[in-house]
mmCIF file of C-alpha atoms and ligand atoms in Angstrom:
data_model
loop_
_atom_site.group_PDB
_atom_site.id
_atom_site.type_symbol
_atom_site.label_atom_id
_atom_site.label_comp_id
_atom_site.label_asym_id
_atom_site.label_seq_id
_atom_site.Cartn_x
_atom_site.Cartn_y
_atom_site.Cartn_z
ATOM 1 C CA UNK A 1 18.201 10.057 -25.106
ATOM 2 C CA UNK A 2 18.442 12.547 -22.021
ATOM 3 C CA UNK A 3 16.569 11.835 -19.009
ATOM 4 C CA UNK A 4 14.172 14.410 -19.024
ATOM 5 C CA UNK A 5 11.288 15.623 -16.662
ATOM 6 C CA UNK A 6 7.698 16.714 -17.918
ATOM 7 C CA UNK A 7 4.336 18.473 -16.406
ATOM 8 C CA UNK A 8 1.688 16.086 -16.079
ATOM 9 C CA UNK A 9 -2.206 16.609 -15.229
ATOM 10 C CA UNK A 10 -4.903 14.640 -15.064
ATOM 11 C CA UNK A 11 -7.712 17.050 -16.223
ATOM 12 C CA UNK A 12 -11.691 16.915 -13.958
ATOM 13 C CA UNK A 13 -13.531 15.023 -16.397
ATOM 14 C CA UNK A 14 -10.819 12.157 -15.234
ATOM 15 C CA UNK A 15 -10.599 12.256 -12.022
ATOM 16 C CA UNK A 16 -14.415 12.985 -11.850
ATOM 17 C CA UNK A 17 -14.920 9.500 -13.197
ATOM 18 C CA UNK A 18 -11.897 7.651 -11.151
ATOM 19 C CA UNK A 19 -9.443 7.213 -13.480
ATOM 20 C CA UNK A 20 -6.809 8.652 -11.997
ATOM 21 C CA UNK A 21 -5.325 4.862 -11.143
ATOM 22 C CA UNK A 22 -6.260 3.666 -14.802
ATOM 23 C CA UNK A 23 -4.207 7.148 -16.455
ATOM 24 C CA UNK A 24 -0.999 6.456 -13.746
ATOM 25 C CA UNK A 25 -0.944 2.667 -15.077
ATOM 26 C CA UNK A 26 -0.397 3.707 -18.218
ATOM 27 C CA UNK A 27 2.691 6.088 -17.397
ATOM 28 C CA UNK A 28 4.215 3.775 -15.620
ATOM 29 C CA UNK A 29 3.376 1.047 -18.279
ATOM 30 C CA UNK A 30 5.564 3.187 -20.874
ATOM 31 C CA UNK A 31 8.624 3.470 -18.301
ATOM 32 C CA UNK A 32 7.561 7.278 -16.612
ATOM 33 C CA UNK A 33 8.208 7.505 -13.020
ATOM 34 C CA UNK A 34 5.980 9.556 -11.480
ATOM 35 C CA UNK A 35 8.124 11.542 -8.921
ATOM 36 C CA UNK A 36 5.847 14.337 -7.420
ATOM 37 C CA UNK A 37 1.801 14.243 -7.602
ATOM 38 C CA UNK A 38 -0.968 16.222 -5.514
ATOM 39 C CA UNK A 39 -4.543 17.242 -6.175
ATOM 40 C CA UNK A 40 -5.464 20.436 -6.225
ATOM 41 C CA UNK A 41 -9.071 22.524 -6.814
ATOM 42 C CA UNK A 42 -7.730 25.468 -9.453
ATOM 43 C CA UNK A 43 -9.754 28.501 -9.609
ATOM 44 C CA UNK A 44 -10.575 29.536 -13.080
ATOM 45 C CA UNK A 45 -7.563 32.314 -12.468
ATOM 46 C CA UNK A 46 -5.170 30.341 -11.879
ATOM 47 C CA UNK A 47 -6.232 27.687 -15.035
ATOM 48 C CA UNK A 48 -5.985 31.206 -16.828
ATOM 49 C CA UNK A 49 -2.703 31.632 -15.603
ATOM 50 C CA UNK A 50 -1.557 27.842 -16.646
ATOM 51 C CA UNK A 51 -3.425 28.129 -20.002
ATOM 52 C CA UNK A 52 -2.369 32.091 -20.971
ATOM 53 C CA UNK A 53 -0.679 31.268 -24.337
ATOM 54 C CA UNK A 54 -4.127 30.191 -25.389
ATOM 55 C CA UNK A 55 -5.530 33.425 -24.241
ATOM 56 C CA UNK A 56 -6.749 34.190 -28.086
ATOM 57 C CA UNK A 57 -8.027 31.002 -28.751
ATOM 58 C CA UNK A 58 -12.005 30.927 -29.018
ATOM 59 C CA UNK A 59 -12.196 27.888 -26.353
ATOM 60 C CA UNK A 60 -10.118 30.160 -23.873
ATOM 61 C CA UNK A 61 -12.805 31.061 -21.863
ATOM 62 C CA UNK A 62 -14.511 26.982 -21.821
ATOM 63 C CA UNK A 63 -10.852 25.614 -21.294
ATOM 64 C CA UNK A 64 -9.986 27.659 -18.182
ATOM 65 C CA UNK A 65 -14.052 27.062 -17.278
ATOM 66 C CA UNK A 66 -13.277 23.657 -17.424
ATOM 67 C CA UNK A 67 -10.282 23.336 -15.727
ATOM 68 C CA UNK A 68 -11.345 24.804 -12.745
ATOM 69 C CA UNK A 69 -14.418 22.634 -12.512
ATOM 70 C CA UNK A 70 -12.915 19.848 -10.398
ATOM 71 C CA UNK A 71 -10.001 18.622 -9.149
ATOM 72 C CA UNK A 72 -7.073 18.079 -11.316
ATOM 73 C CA UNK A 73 -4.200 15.922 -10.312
ATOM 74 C CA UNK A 74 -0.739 17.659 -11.200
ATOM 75 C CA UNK A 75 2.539 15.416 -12.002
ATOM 76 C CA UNK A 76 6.061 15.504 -12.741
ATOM 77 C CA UNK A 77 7.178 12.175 -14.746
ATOM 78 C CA UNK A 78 10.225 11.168 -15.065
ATOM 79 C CA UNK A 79 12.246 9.084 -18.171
ATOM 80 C CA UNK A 80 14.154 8.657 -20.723
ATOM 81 C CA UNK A 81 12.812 11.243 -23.321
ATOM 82 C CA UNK A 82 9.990 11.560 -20.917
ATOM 83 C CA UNK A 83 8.620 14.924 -22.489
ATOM 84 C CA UNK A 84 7.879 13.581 -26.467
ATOM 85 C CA UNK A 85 6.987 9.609 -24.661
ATOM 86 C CA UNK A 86 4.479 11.263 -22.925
ATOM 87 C CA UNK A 87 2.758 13.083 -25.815
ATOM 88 C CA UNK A 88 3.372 9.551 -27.083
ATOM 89 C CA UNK A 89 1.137 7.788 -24.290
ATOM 90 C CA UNK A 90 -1.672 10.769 -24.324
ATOM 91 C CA UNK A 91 -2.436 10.913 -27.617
ATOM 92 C CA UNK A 92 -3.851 13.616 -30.172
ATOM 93 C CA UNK A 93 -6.025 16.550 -28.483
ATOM 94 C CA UNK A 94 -9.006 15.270 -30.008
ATOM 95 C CA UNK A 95 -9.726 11.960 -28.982
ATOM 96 C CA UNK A 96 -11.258 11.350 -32.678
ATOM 97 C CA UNK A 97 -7.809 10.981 -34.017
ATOM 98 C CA UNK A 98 -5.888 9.766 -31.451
ATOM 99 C CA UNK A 99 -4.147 6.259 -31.264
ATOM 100 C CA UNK A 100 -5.562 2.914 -29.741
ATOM 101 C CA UNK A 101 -4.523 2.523 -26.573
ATOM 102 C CA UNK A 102 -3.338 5.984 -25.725
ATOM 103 C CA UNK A 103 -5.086 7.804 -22.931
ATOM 104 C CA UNK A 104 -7.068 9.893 -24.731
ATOM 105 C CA UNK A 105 -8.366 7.203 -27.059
ATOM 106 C CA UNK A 106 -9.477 5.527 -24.610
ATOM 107 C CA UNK A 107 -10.761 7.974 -21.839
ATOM 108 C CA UNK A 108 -11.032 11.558 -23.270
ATOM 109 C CA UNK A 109 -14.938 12.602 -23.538
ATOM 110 C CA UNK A 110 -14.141 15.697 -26.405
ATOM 111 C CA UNK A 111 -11.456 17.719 -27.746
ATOM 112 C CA UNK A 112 -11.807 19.862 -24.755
ATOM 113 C CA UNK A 113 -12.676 17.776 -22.006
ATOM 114 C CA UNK A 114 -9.944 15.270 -23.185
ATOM 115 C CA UNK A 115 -8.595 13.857 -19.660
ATOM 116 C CA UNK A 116 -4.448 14.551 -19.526
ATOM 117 C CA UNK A 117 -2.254 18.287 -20.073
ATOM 118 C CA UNK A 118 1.274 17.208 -20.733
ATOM 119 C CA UNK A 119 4.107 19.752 -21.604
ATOM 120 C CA UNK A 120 5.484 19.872 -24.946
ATOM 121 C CA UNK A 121 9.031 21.089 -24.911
ATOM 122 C CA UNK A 122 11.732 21.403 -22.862
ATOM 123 C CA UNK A 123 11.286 25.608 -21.736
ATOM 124 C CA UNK A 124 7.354 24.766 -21.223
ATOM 125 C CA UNK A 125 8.290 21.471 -19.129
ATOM 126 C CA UNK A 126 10.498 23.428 -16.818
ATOM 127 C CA UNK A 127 8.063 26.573 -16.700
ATOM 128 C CA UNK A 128 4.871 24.382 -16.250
ATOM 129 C CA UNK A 129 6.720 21.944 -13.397
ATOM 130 C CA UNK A 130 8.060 25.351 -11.646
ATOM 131 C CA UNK A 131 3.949 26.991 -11.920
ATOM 132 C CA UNK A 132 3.139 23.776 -9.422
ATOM 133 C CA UNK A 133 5.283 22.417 -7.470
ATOM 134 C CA UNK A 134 8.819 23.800 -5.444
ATOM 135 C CA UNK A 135 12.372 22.515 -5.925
ATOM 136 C CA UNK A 136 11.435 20.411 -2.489
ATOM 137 C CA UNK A 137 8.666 18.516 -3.804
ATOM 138 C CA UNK A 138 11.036 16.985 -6.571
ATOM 139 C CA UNK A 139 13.237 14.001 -4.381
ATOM 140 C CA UNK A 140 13.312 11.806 -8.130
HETATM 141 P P1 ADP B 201 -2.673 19.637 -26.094
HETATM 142 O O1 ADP B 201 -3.351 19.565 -24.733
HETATM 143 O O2 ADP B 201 -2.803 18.354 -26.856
HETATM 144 O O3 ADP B 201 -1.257 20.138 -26.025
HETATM 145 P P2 ADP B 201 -3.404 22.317 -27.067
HETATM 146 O O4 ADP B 201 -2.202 22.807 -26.350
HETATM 147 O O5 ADP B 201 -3.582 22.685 -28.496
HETATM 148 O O6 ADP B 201 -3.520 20.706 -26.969
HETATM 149 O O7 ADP B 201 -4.735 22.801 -26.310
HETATM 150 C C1 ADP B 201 -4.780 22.848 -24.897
HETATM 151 C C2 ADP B 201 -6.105 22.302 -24.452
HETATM 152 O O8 ADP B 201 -7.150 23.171 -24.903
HETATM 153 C C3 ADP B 201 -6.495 20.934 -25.015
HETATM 154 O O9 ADP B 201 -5.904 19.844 -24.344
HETATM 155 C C4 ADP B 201 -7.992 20.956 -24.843
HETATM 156 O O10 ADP B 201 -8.389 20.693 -23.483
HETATM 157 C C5 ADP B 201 -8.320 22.408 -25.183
HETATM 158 N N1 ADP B 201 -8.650 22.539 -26.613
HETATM 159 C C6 ADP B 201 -7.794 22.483 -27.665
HETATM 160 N N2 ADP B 201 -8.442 22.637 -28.850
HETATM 161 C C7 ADP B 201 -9.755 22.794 -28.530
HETATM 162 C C8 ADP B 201 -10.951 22.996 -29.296
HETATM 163 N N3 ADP B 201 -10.915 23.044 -30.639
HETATM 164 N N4 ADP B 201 -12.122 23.116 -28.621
HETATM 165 C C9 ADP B 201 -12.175 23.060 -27.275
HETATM 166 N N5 ADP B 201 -11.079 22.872 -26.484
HETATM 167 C C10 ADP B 201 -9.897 22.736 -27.094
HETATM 168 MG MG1 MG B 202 -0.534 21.982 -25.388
#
């Protein structure tokens, strides 16, 4: 499999509680590099922005609410099939079904406030990478 490069963020309920550390040991754990990472303060806006293909979705509004309710911590990882291994590592959206020992199963707090964003194909990955961080931020 490719080497491929995926959007990463460690949502504010996570990094409200200091897990940043415990979510980054688990990347690497699985093999992702992480090869750009900065925290940022989104306004609700710009979470608007991120999040606008779920601008019809009824938890629009709580999402983007949410988002811009503490700092976030965006990423770029880095791996062998790094996009689908990270979905892999996260774990469902709703913590309720996801797997032991993913992220989510083991930090999320709801199906909203569920600790990690990670892209989900290839055209988001390079869109979602390009929405926070410039070609010089990326050394791999
Ligand atoms: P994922 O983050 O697993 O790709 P989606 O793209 O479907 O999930 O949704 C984006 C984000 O919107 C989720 O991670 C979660 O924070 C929020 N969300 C999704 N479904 C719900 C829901 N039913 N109620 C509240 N928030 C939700
Ligand atoms: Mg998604």
């Amino acid at each position: 499999m490719a080497i491929e490069r995926t959007l990463s963020i460690i949502k504010p309920d996570a990094t409200k509680r200091n897990l940043t550390g415990k979510i980054n040991a688990k990347f690497e754990d699985a093999g992702l590099r992480i090869i750009a990472q900065k925290r940022i303060q989104l306004t609700k806006d710009q979470a608007g922005k991120f999040y606008e293909v779920h601008a019809a979705r009824p938890f629009y509004d709580e999402l983007c609410e949410f988002m811009a309710s503490g700092p976030v911590v965006v990423q770029v990882l880095e791996g062998e099939g790094a996009i689908g291994k990270n979905r892999e590592v996260m774990g469902a959206t709703n913590p309720a079904d996801a797997a032991a020992g993913t992220i989510r199963a083991e930090f999320a707090e709801s199906v909203g406030e569920n600790s990690v964003h990670g892209s989900d194909a290839p055209e988001t990955a390079a869109e979602e990478i390009a929405f926070y961080f410039s070609g010089l931020e990326l050394v791999g």
